[in-house]
CSV table of C-alpha atoms and ligand atoms in Angstrom, one decimal:
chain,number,residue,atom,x,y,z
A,3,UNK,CA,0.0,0.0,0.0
A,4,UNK,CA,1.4,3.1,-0.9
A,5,UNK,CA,2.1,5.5,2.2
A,6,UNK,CA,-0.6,8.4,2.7
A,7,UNK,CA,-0.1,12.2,2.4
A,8,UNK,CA,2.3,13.9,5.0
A,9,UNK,CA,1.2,15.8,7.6
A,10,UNK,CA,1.9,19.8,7.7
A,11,UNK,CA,3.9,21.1,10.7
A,12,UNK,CA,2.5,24.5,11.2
A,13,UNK,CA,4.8,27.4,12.6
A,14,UNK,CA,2.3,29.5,15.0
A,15,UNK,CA,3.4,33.0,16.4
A,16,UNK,CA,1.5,33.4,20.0
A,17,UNK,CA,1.4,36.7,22.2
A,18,UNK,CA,4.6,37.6,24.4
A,19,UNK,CA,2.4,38.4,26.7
A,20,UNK,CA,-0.7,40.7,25.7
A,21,UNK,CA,-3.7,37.7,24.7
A,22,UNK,CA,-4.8,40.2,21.7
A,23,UNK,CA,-1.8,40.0,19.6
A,24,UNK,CA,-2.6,37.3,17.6
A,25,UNK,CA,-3.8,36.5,14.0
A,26,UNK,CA,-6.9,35.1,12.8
A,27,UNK,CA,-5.1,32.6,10.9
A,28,UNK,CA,-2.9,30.9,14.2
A,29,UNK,CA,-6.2,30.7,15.9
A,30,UNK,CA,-8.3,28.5,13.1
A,31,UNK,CA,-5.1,26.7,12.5
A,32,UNK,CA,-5.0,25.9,16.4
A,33,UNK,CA,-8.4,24.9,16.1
A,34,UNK,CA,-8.0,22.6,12.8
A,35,UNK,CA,-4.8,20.8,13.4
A,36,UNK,CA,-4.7,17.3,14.8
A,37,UNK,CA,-2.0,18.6,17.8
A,38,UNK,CA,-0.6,21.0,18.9
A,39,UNK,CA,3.1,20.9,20.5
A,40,UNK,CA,3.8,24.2,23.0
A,41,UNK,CA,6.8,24.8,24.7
A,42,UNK,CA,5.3,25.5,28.0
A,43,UNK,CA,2.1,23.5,28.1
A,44,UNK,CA,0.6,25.8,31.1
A,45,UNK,CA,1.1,29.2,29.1
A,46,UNK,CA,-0.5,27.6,26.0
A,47,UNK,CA,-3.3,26.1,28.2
A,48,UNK,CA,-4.6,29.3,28.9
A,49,UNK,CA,-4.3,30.9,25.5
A,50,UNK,CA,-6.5,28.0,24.2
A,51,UNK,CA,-9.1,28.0,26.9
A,52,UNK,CA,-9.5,32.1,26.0
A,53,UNK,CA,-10.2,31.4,22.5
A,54,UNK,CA,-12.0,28.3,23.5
A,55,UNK,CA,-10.0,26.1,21.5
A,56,UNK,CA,-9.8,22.4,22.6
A,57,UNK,CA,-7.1,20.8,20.1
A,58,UNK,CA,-5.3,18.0,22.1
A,59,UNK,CA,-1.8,19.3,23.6
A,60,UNK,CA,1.5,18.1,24.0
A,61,UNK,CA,4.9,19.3,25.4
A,62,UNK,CA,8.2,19.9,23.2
A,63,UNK,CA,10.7,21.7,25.1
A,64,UNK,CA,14.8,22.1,25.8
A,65,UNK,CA,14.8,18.9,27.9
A,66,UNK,CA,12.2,16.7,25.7
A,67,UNK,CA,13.0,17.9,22.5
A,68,UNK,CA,14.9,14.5,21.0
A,69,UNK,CA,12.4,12.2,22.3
A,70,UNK,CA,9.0,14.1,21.5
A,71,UNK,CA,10.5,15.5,18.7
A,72,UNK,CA,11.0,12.0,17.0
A,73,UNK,CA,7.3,11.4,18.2
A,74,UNK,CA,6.0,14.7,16.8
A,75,UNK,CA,7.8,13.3,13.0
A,76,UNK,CA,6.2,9.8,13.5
A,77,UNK,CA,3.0,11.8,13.6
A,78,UNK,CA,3.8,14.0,10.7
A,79,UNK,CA,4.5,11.2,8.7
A,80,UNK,CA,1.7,9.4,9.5
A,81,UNK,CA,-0.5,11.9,7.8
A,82,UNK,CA,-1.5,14.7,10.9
A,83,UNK,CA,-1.3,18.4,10.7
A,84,UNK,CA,0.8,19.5,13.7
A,85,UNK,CA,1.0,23.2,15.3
A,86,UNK,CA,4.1,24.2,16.8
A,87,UNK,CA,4.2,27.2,19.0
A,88,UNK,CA,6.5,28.5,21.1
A,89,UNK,CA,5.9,29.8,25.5
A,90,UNK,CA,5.6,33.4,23.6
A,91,UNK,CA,6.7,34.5,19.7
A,92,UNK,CA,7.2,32.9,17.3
A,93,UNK,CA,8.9,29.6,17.2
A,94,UNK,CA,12.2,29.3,16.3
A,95,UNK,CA,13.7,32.2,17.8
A,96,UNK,CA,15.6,31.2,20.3
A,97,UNK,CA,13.8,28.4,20.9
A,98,UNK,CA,14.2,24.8,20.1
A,99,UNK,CA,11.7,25.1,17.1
A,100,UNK,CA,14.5,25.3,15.0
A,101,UNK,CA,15.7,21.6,15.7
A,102,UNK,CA,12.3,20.3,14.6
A,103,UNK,CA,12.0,22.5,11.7
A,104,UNK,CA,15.5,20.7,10.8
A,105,UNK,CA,14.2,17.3,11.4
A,106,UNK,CA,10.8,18.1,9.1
A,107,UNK,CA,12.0,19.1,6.4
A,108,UNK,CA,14.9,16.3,6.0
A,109,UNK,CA,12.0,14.0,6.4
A,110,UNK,CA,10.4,15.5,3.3
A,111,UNK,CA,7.6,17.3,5.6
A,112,UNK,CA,5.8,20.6,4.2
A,113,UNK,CA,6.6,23.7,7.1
A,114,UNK,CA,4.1,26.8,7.1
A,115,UNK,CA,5.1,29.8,8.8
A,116,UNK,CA,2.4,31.8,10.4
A,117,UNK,CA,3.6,35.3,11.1
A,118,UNK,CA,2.7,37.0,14.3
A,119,UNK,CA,4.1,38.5,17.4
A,120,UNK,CA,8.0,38.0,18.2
A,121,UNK,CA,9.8,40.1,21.0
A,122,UNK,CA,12.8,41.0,18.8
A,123,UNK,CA,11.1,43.7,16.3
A,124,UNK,CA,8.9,45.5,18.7
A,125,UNK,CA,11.8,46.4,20.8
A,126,UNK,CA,14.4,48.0,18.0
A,127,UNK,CA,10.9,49.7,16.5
A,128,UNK,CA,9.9,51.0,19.7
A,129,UNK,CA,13.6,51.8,20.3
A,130,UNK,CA,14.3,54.8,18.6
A,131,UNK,CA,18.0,53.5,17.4
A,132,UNK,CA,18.7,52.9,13.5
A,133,UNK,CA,16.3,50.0,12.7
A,134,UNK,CA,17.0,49.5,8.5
A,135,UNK,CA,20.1,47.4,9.5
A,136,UNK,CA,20.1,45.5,12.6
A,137,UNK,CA,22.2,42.6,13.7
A,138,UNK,CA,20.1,39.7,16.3
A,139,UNK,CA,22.4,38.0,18.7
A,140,UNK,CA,20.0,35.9,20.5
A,141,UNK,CA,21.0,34.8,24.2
A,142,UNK,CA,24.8,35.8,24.6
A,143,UNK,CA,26.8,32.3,25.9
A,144,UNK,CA,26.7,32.0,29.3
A,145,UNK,CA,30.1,30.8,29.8
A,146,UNK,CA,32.2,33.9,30.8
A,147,UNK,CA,35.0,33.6,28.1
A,148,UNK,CA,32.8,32.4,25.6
A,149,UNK,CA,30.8,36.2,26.7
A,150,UNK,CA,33.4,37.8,25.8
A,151,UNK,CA,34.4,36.8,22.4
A,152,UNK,CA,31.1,37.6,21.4
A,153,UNK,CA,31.0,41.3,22.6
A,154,UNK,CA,34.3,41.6,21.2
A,155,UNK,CA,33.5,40.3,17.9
A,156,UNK,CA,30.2,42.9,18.0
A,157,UNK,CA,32.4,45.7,19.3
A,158,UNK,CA,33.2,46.7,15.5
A,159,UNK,CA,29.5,46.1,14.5
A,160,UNK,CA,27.8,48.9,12.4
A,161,UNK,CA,24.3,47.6,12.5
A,162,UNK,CA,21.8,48.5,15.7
A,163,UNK,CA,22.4,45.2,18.2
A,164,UNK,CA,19.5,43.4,19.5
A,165,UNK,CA,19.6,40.6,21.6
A,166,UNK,CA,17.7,38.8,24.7
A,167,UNK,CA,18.9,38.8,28.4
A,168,UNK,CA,17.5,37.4,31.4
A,169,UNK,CA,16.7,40.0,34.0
A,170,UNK,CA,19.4,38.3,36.0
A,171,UNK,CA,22.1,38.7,34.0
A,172,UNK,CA,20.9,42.1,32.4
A,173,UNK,CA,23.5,44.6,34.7
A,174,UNK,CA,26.2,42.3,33.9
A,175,UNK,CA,25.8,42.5,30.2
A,176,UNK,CA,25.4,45.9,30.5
A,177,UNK,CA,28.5,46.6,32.5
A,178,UNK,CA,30.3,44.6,29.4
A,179,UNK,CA,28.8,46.2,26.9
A,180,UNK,CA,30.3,49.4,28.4
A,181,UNK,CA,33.5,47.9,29.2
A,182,UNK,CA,33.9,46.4,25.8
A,183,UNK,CA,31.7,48.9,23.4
A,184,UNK,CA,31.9,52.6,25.1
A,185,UNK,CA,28.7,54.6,26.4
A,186,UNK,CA,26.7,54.2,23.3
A,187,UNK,CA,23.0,54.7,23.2
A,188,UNK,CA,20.6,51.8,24.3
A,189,UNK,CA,17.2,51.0,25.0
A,190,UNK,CA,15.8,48.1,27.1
A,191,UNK,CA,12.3,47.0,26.3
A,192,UNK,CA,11.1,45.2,29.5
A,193,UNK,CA,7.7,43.3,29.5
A,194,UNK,CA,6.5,44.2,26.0
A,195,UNK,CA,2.6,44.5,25.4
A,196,UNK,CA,2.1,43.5,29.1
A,197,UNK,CA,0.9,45.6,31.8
A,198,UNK,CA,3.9,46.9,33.5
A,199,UNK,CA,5.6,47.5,29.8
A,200,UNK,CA,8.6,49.6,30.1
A,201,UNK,CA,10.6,51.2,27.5
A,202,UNK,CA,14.2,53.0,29.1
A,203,UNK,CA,16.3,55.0,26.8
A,204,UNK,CA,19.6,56.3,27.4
A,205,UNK,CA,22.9,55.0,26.8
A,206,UNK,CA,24.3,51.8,28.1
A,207,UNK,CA,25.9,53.8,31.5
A,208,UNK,CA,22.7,55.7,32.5
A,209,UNK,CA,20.7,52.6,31.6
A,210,UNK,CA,23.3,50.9,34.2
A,211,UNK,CA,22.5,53.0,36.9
A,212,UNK,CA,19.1,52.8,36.5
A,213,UNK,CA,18.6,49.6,36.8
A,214,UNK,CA,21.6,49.2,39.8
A,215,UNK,CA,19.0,51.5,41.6
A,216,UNK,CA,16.1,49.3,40.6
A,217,UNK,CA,16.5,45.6,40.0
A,218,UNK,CA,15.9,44.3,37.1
A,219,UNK,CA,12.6,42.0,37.0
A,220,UNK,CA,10.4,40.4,34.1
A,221,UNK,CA,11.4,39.9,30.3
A,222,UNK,CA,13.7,41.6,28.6
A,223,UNK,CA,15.2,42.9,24.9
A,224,UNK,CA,18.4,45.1,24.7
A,225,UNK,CA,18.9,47.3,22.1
A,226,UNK,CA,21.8,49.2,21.6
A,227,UNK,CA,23.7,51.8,18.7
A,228,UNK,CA,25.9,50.2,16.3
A,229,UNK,CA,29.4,51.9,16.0
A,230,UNK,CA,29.0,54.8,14.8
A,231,UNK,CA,32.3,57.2,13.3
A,232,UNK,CA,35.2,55.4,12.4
A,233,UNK,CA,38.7,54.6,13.1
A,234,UNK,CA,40.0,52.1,16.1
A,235,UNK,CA,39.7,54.7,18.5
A,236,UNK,CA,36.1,54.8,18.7
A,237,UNK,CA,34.2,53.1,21.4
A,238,UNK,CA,36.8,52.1,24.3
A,239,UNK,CA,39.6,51.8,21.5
A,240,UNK,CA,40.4,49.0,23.0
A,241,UNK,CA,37.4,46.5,22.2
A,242,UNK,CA,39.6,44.1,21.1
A,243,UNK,CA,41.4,43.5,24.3
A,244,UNK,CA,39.1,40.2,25.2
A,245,UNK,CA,40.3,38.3,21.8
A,246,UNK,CA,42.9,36.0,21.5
A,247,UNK,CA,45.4,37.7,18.6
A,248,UNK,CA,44.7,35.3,16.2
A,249,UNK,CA,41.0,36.1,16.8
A,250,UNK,CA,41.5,39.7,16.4
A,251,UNK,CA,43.2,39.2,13.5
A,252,UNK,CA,40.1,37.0,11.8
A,253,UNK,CA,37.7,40.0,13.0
A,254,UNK,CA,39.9,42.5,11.2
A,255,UNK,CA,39.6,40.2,8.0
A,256,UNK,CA,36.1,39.8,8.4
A,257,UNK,CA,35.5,43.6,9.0
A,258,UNK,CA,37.2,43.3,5.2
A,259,UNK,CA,40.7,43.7,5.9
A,260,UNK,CA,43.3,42.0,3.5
A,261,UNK,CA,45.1,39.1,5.5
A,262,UNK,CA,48.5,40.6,5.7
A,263,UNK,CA,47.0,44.2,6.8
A,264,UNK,CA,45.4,42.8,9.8
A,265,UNK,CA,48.0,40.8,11.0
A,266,UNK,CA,50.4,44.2,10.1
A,267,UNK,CA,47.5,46.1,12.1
A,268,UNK,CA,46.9,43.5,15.2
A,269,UNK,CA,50.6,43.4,15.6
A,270,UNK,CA,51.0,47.0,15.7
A,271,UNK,CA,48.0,47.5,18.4
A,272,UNK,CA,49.3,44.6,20.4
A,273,UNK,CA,52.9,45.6,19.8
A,274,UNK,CA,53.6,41.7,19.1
A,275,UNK,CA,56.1,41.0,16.6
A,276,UNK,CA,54.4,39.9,13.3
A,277,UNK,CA,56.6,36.8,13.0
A,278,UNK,CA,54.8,35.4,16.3
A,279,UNK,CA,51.2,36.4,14.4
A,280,UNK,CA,52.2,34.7,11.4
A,281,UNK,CA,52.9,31.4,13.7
A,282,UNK,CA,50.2,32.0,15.6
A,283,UNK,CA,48.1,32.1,12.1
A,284,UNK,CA,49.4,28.8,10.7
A,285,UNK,CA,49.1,26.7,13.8
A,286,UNK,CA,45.6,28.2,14.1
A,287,UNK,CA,44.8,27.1,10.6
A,288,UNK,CA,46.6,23.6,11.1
A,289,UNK,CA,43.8,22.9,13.9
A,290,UNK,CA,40.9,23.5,11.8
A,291,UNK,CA,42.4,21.8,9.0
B,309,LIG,N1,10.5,32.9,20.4
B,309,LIG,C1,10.4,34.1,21.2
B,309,LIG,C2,10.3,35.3,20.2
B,309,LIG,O1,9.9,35.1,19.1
B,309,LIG,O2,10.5,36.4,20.7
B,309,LIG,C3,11.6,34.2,22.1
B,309,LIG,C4,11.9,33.1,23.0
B,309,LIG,S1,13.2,33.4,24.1
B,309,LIG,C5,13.3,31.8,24.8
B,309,LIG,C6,12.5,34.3,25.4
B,309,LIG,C7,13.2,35.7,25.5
B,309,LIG,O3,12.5,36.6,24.6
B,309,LIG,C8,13.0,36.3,26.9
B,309,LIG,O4,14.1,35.9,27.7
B,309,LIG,C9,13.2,37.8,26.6
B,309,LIG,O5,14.5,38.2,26.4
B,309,LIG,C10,12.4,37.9,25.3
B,309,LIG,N2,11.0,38.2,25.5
B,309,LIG,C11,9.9,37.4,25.4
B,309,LIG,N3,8.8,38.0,25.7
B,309,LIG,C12,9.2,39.3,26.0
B,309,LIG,C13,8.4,40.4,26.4
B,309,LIG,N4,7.1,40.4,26.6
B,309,LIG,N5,9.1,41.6,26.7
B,309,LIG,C14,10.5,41.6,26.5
B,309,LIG,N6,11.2,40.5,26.2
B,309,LIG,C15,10.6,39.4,25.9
């Protein structure tokens, strides 16, 4: 017997907090697809019993995600329709949608996105910062080295930054961004569409102080000012000072320095002589060979 029609797996954006923001379209799909697979079943509860919408639900999360995700295919490619949606957004950002998404679509499975409600554009919209060109960094690492690669590799970014931070860890990252970037200009957008939405402006130092005087609490998006002027010595001047040299000298080449002129220019900042670069180069190259 030949094998039946696939199933659909359905990408549903859901409100990041505010019930309203949601399209006609996720709420019949909801309501017409065989299941529906929510990151945080108890969030997703409650949307559905507002709209009245009784689909049966299951979990896919972080911690499930290889085991129900191989179920969530076997259903698929038995033939039902399957709604993916995320605790808030849309799913895939910064989520594990993205892993299932993967897995559908090597298994021959038809994906539909469903636009809707994400955290990431209302907050550089609502910003007031440059939003034509924008860069999304997600979560930065955890991992304290790892941290500060990252900011270093951003430090020479043109395009607005945008990333997500856990209220936590939000006067951390703000103290690095200053450490690492200069006082740029910044915005935090904290609880977006929800009732205690707040929007601060300022630059990364006054936002610093703000929030040392009042802890951080709830969900939040930083935005903050690409560099602007050029030349090394804007920001700190000395953004680079977290990278390894070999790793400065790949940022300057990315930035679209020739080869030989970064590792002339890291060697002069550095004051390194540019026969230890060179060495430095080849045995990094050796590795990833
Ligand atoms: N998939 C989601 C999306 O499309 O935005 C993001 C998921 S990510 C696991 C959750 C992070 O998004 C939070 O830690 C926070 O940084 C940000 N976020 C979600 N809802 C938010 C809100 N209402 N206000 C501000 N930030 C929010």
């Amino acid at each position: 017997m030949e094998p039946g029609p696939k199933g659909v797996l359905y990408l549903c954006a859901t409100p990041i907090g505010n019930l309203e923001d949601i399209t006609l379209r996720v709420l019949r799909v909801l309501k017409e697809v065989d299941l529906i697979a929510a990151e945080d079943t108890r969030y997703t509860r409650k949307l559905l019993s507002h709209y009245d919408i009784h689909t049966p639900l299951t979990s896919y999360h972080e911690h499930n995600r290889h085991r129900k995700g191989e179920y969530l295919l076997e259903r698929l490619l038995a033939g039902q329709n399957v709604a993916l949606v995320s605790d808030a957004g849309t799913p895939g950002v910064s989520d594990p949608g993205e892993e299932l998404v993967r897995a559908a679509l090597e298994q021959g499975i038809t994906v539909v996105p469903l636009p809707g409600p994400s955290a990431l554009l209302p907050a550089i919209t609502v910003s007031g910062l440059p939003s034509g060109r924008f860069v999304f960094e997600g979560f930065l690492p955890k991992k304290n080295k790892e941290r500060q690669t990252r900011l270093s590799l951003l430090a020479g970014e043109t395009r607005t930054i945008v990333l997500y931070e856990a209220p936590h860890r939000l006067l951390k990252t703000l103290d690095q961004f200053l450490n690492v970037l200069g006082d740029r200009r910044a915005c935090a957008a904290r609880e977006l569409t929800k009732r205690f939405e707040e929007i601060h402006r300022g630059t990364i130092s006054q936002l610093r102080d703000y929030f040392s005087a009042n802890p951080p609490r709830g969900e939040f998006v930083l935005v903050i000012e690409g560099k602007t002027g050029a030349g090394e010595d804007s920001g700190t001047g000395r953004e680079w000072n977290f990278l390894a040299p070999e790793e400065h000298v790949e940022l300057l080449t990315r930035e679209g320095l020739h080869p030989n002129e970064a590792i002339k220019k890291v060697a002069r900042l550095r004051n390194i002589p540019r026969r230890d670069l060179y060495k430095l180069m080849n045995k990094e190259k050796t590795k990833k060979t």
